[in-house]
mmCIF file of N, CA and C in Angstrom:
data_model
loop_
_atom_site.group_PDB
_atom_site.id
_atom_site.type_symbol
_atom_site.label_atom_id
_atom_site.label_comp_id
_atom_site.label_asym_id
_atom_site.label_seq_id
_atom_site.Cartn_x
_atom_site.Cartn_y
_atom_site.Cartn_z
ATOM 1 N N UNK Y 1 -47.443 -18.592 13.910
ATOM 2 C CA UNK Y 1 -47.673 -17.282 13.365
ATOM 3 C C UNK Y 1 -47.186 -16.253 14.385
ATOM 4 N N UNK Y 2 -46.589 -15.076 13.994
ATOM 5 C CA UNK Y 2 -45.862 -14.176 15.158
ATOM 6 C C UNK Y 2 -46.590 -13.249 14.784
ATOM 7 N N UNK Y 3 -46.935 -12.629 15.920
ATOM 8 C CA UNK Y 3 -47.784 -11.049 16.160
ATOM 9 C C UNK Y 3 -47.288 -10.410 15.280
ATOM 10 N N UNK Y 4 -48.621 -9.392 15.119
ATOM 11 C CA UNK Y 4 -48.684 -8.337 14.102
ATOM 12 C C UNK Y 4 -47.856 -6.931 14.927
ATOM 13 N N UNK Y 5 -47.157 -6.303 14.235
ATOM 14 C CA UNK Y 5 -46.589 -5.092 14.981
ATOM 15 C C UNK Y 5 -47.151 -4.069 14.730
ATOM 16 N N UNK Y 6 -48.009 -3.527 15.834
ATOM 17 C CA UNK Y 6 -48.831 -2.254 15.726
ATOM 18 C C UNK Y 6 -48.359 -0.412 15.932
ATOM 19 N N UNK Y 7 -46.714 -1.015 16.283
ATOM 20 C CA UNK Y 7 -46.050 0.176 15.916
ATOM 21 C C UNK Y 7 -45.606 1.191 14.863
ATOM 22 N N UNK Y 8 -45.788 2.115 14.597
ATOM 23 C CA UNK Y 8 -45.983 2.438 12.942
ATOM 24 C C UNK Y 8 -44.139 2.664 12.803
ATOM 25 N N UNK Y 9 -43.912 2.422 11.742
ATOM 26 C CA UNK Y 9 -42.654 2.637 11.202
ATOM 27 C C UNK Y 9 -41.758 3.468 11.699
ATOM 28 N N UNK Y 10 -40.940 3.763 12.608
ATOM 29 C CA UNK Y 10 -40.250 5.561 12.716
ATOM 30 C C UNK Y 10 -40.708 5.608 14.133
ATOM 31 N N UNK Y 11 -41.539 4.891 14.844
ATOM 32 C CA UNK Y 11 -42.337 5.745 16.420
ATOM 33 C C UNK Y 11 -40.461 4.671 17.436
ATOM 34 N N UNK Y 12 -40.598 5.693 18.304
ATOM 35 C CA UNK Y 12 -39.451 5.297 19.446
ATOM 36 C C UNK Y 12 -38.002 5.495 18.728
ATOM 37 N N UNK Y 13 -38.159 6.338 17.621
ATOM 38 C CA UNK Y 13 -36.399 6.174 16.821
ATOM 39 C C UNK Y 13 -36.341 7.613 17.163
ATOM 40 N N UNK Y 14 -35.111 8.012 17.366
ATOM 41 C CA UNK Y 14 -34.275 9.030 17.319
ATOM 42 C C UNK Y 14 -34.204 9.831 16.181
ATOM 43 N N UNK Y 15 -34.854 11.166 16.992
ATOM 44 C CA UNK Y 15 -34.798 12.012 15.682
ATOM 45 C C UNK Y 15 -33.193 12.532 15.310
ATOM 46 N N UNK Y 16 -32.581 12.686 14.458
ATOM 47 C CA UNK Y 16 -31.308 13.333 13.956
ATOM 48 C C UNK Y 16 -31.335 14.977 13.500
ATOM 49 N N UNK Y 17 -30.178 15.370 14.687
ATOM 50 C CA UNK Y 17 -30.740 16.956 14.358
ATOM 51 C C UNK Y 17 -30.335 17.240 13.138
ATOM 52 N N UNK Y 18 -30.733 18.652 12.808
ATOM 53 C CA UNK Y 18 -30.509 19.366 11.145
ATOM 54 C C UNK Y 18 -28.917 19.421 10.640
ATOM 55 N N UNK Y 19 -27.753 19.524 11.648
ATOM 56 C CA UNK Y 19 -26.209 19.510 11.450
ATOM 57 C C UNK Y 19 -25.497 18.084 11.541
ATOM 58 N N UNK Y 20 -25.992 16.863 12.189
ATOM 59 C CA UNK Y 20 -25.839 15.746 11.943
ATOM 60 C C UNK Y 20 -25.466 15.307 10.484
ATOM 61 N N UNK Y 21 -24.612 14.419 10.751
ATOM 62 C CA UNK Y 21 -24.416 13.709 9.164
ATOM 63 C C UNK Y 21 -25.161 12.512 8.972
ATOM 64 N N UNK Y 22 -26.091 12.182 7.873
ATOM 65 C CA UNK Y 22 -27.061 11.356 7.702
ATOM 66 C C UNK Y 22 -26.009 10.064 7.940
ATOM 67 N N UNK Y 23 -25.801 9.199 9.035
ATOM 68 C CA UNK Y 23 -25.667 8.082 8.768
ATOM 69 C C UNK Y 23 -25.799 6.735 8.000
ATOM 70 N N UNK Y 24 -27.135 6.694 7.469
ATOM 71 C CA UNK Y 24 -27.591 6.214 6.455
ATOM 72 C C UNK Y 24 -27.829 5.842 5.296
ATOM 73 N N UNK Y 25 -26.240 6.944 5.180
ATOM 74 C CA UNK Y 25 -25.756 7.070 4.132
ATOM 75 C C UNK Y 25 -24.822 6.044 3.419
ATOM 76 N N UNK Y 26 -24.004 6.027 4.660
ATOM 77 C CA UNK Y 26 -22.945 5.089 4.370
ATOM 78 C C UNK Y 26 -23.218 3.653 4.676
ATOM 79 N N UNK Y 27 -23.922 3.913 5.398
ATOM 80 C CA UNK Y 27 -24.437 2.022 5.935
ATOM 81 C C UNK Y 27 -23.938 2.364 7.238
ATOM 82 N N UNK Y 28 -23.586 3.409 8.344
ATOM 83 C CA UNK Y 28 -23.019 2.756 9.296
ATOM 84 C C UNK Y 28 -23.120 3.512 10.308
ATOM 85 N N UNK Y 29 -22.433 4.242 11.486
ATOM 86 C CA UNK Y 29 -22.226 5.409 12.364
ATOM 87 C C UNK Y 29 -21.196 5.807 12.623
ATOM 88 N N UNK Y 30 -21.080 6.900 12.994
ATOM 89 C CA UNK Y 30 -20.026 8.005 12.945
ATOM 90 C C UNK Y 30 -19.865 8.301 14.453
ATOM 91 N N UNK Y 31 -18.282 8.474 14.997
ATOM 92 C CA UNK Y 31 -18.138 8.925 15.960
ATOM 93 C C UNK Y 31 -16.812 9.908 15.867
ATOM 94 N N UNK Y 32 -15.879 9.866 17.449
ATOM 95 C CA UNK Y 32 -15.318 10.731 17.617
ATOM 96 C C UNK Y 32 -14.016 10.121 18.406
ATOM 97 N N UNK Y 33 -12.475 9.855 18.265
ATOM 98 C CA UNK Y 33 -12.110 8.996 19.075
ATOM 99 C C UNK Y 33 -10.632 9.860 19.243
ATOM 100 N N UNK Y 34 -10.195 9.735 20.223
ATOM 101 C CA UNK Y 34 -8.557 10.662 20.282
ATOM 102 C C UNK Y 34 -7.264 9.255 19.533
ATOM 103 N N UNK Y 35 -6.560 9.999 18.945
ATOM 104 C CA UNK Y 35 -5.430 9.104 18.950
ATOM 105 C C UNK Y 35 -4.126 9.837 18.169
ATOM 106 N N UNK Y 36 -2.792 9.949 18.928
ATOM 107 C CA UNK Y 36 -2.027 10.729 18.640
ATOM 108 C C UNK Y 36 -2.107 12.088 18.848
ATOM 109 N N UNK Y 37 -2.990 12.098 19.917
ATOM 110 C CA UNK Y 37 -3.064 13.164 20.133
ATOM 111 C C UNK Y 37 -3.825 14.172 19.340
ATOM 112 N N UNK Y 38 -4.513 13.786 18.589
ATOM 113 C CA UNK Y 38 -5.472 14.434 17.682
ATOM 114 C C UNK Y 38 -7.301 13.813 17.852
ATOM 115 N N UNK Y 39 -7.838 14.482 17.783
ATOM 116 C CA UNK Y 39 -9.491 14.057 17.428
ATOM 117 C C UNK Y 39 -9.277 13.624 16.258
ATOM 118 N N UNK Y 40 -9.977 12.485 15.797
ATOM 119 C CA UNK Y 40 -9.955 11.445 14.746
ATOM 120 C C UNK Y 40 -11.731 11.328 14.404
ATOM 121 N N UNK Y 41 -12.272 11.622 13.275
ATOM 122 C CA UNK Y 41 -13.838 11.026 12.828
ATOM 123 C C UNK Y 41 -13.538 9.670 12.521
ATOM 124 N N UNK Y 42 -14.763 8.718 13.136
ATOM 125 C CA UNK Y 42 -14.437 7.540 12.441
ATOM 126 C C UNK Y 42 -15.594 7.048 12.310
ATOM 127 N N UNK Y 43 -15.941 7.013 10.956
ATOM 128 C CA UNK Y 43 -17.545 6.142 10.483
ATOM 129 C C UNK Y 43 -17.069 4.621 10.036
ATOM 130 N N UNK Y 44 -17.773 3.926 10.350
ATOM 131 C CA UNK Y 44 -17.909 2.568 10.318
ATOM 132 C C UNK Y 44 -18.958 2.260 9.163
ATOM 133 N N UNK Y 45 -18.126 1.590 7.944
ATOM 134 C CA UNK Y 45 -18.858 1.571 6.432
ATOM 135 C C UNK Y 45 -19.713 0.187 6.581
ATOM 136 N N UNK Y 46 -20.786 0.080 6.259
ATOM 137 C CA UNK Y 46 -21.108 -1.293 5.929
ATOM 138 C C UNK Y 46 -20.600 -1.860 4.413
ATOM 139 N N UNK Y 47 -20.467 -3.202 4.145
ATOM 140 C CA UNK Y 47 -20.057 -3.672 3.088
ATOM 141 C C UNK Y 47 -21.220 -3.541 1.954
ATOM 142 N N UNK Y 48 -22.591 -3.401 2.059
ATOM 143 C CA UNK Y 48 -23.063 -2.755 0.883
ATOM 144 C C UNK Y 48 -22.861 -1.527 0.156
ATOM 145 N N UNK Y 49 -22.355 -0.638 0.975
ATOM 146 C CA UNK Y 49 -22.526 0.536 0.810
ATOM 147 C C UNK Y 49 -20.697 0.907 0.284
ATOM 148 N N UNK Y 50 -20.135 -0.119 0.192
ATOM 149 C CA UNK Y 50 -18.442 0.043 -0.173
ATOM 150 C C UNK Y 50 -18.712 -0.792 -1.984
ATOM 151 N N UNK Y 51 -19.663 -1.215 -2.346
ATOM 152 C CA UNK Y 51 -19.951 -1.954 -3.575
ATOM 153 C C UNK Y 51 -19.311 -1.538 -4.979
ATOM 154 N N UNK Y 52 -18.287 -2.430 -5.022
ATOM 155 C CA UNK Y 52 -17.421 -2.001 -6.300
ATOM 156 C C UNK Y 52 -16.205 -1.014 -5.945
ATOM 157 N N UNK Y 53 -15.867 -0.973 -4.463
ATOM 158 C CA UNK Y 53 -14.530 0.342 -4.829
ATOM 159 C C UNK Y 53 -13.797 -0.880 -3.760
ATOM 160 N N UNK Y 54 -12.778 -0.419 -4.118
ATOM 161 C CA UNK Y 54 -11.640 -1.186 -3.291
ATOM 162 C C UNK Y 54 -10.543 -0.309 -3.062
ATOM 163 N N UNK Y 55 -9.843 -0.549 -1.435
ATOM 164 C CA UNK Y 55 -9.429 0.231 -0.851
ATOM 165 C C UNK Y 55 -7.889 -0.060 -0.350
ATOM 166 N N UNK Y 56 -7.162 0.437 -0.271
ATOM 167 C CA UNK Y 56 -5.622 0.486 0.754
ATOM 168 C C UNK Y 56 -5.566 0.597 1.693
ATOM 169 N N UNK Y 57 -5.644 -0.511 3.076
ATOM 170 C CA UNK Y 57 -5.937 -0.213 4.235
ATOM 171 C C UNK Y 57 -3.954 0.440 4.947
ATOM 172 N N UNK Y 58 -4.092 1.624 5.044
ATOM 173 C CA UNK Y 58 -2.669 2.005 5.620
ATOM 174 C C UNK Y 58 -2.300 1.110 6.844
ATOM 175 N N UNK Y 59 -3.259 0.338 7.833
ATOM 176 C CA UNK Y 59 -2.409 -0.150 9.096
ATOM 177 C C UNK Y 59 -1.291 -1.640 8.274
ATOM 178 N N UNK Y 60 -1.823 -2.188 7.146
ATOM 179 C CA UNK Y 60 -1.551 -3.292 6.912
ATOM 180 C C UNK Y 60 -1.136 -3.264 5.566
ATOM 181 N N UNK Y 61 -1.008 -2.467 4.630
ATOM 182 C CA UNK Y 61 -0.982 -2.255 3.733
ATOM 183 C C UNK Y 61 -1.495 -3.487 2.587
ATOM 184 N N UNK Y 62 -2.626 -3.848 3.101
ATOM 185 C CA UNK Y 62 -3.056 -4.580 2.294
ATOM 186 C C UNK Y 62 -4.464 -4.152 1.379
ATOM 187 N N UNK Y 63 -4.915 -4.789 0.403
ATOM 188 C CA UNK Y 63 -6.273 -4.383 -0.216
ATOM 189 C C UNK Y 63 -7.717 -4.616 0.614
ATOM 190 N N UNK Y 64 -8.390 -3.472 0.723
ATOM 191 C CA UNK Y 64 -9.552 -4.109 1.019
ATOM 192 C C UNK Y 64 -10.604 -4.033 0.192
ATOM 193 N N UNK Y 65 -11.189 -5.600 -0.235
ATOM 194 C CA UNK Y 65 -11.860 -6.055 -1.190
ATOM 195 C C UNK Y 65 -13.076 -5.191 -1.238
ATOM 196 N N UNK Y 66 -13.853 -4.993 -2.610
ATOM 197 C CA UNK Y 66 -14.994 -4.212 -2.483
ATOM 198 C C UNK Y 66 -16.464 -5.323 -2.190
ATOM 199 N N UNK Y 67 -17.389 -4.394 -1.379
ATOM 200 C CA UNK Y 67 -18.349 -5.324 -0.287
ATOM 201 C C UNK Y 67 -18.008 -5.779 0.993
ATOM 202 N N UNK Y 68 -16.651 -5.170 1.502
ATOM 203 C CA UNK Y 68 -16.626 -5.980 2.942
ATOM 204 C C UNK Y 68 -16.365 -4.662 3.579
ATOM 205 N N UNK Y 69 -16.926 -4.576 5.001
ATOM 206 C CA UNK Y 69 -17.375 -3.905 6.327
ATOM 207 C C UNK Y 69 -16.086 -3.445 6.403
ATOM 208 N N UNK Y 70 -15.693 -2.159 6.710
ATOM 209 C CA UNK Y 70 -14.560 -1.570 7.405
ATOM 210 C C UNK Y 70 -14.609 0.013 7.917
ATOM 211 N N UNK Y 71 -13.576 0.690 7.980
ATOM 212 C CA UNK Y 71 -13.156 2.022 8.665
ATOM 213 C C UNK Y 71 -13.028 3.070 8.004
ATOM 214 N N UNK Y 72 -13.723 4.134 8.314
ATOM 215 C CA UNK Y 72 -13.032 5.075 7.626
ATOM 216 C C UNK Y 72 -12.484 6.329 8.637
ATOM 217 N N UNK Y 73 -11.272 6.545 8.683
ATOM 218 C CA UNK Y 73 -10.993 7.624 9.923
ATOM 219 C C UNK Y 73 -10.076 8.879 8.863
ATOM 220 N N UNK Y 74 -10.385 10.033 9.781
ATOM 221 C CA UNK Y 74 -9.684 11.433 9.015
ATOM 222 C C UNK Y 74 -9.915 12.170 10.264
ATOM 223 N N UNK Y 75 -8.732 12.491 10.717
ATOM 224 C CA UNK Y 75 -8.508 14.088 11.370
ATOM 225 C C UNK Y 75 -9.652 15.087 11.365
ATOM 226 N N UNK Y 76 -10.237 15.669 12.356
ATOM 227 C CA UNK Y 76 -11.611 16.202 12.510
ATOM 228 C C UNK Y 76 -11.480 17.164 11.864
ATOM 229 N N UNK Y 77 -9.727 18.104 11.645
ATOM 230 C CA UNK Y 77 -9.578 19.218 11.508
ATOM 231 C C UNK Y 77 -8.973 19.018 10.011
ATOM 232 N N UNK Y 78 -9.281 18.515 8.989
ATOM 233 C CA UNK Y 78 -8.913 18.376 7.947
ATOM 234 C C UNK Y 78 -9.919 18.019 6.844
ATOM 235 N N UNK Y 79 -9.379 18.369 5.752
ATOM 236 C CA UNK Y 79 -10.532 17.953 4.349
ATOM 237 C C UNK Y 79 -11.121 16.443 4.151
ATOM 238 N N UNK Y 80 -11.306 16.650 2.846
ATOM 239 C CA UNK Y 80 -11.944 15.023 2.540
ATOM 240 C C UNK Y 80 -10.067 14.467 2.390
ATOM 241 N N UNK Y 81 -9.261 15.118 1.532
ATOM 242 C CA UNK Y 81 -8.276 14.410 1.336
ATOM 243 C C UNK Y 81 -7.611 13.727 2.421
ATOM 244 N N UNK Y 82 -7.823 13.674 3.573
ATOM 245 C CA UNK Y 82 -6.877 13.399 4.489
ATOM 246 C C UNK Y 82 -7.645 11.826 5.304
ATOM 247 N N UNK Y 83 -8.693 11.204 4.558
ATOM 248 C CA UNK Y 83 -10.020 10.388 4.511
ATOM 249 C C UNK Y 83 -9.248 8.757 4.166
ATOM 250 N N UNK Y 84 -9.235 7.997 5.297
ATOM 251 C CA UNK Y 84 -8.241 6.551 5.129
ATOM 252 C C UNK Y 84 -9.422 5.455 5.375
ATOM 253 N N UNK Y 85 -9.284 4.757 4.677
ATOM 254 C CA UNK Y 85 -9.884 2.952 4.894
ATOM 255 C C UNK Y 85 -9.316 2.334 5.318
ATOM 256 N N UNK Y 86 -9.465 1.603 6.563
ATOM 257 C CA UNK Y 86 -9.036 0.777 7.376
ATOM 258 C C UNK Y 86 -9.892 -0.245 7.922
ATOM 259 N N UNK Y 87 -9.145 -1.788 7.419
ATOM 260 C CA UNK Y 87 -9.810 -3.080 8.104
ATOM 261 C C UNK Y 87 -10.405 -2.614 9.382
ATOM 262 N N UNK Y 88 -11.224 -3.196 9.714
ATOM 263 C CA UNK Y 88 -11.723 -3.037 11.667
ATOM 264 C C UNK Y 88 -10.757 -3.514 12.262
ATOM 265 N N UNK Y 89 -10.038 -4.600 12.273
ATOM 266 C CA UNK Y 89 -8.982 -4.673 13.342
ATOM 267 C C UNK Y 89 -8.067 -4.262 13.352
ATOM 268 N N UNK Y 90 -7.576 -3.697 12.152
ATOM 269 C CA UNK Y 90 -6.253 -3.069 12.084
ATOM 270 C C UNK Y 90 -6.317 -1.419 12.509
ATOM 271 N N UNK Y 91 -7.523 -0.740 12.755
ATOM 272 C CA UNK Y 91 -7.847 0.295 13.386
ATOM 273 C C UNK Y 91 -8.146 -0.011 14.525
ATOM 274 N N UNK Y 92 -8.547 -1.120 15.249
ATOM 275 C CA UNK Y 92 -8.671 -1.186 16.678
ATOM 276 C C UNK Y 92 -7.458 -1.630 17.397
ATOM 277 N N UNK Y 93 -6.458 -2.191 16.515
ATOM 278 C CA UNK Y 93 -5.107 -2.159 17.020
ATOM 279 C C UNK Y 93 -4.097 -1.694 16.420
ATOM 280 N N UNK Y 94 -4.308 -0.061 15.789
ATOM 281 C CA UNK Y 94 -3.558 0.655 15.566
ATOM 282 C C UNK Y 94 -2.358 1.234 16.220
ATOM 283 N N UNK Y 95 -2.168 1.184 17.891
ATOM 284 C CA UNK Y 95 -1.979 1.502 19.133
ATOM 285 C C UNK Y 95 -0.795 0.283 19.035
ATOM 286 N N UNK Y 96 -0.867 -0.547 18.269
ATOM 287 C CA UNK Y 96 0.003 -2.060 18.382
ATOM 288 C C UNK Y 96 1.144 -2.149 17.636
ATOM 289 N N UNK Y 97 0.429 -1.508 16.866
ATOM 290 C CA UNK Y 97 1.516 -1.804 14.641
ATOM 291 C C UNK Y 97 2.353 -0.830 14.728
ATOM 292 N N UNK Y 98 3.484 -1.131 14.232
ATOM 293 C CA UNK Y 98 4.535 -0.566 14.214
ATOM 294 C C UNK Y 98 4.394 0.544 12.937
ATOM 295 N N UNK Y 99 5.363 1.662 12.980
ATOM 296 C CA UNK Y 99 4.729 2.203 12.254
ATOM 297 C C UNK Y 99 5.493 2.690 10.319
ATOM 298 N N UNK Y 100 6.840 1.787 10.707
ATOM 299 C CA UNK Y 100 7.033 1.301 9.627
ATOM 300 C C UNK Y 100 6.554 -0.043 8.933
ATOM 301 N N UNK Y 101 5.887 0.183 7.558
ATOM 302 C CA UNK Y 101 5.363 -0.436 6.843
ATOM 303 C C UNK Y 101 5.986 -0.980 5.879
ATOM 304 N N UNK Y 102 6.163 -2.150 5.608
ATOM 305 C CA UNK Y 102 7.600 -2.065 4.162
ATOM 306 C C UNK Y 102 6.668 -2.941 3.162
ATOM 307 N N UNK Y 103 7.054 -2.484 1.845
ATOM 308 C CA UNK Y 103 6.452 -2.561 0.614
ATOM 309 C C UNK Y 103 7.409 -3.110 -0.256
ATOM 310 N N UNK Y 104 6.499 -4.350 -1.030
ATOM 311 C CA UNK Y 104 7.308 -5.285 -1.896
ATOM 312 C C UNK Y 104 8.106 -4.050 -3.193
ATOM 313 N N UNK Y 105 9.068 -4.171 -3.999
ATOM 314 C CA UNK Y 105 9.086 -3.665 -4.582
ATOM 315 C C UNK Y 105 8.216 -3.307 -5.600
ATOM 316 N N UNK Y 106 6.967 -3.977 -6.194
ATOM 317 C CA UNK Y 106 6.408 -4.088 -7.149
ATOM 318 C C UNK Y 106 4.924 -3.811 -6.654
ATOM 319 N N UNK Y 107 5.063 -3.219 -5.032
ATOM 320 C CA UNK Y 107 3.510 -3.620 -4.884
ATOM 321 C C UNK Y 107 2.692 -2.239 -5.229
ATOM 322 N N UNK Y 108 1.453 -1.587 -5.456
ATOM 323 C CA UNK Y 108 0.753 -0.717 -6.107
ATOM 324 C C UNK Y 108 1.100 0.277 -4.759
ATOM 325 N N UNK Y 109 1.300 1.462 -5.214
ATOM 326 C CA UNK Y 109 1.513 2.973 -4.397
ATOM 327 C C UNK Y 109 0.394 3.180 -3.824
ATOM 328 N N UNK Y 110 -1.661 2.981 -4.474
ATOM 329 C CA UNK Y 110 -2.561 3.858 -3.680
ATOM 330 C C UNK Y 110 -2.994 2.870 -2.855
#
């Protein structure tokens, strides 16, 4: 039998100030990373919280299936439109991939 936890729910967690973006939202956390010379947002989706949409990862141009864990990065200084899904590794070795991408003739544009 394992001890009872007499800590109440919420005690020792981090409060989130009032301009914060609810993390909790997405399943994941949000940061701040340079690349190209630009500030980049990048929240990290959990795969529940991606349920039913499926995505175009630009490093690889491949699909990413709906329910699985990945990236989302956009320019700090830009709208929602400018908002990309990206596998985790293909954003952690973005720095690697070349940056022509070539596309079957037949393969889907979004």
């Amino acid at each position: 039998m394992s001890p009872r936890r007499n800590r109440p729910k919420g005690a020792g967690e981090p409060k989130a100030s009032a301009d914060a973006e609810p993390s909790g939202r997405y399943g994941g956390f949000q940061s701040s990373e340079s690349w190209q010379g630009e500030e980049w947002s990048v929240r990290h989706v959990a795969g529940a919280s991606a349920a039913g949409k499926r995505y175009r990862c630009p490093g690889c141009d491949q699909e990413i299936p709906a329910s699985v864990p990945h990236v989302v990065a956009w320019p700090e200084h830009s709208g929602v439109d400018e908002r990309r899904h990206w596998h985790k590794a293909c954003w952690n070795a973005k720095d690697r991939r070349t940056t022509r991408v070539q596309r079957s003739r037949n393969a889907p544009k979004y």
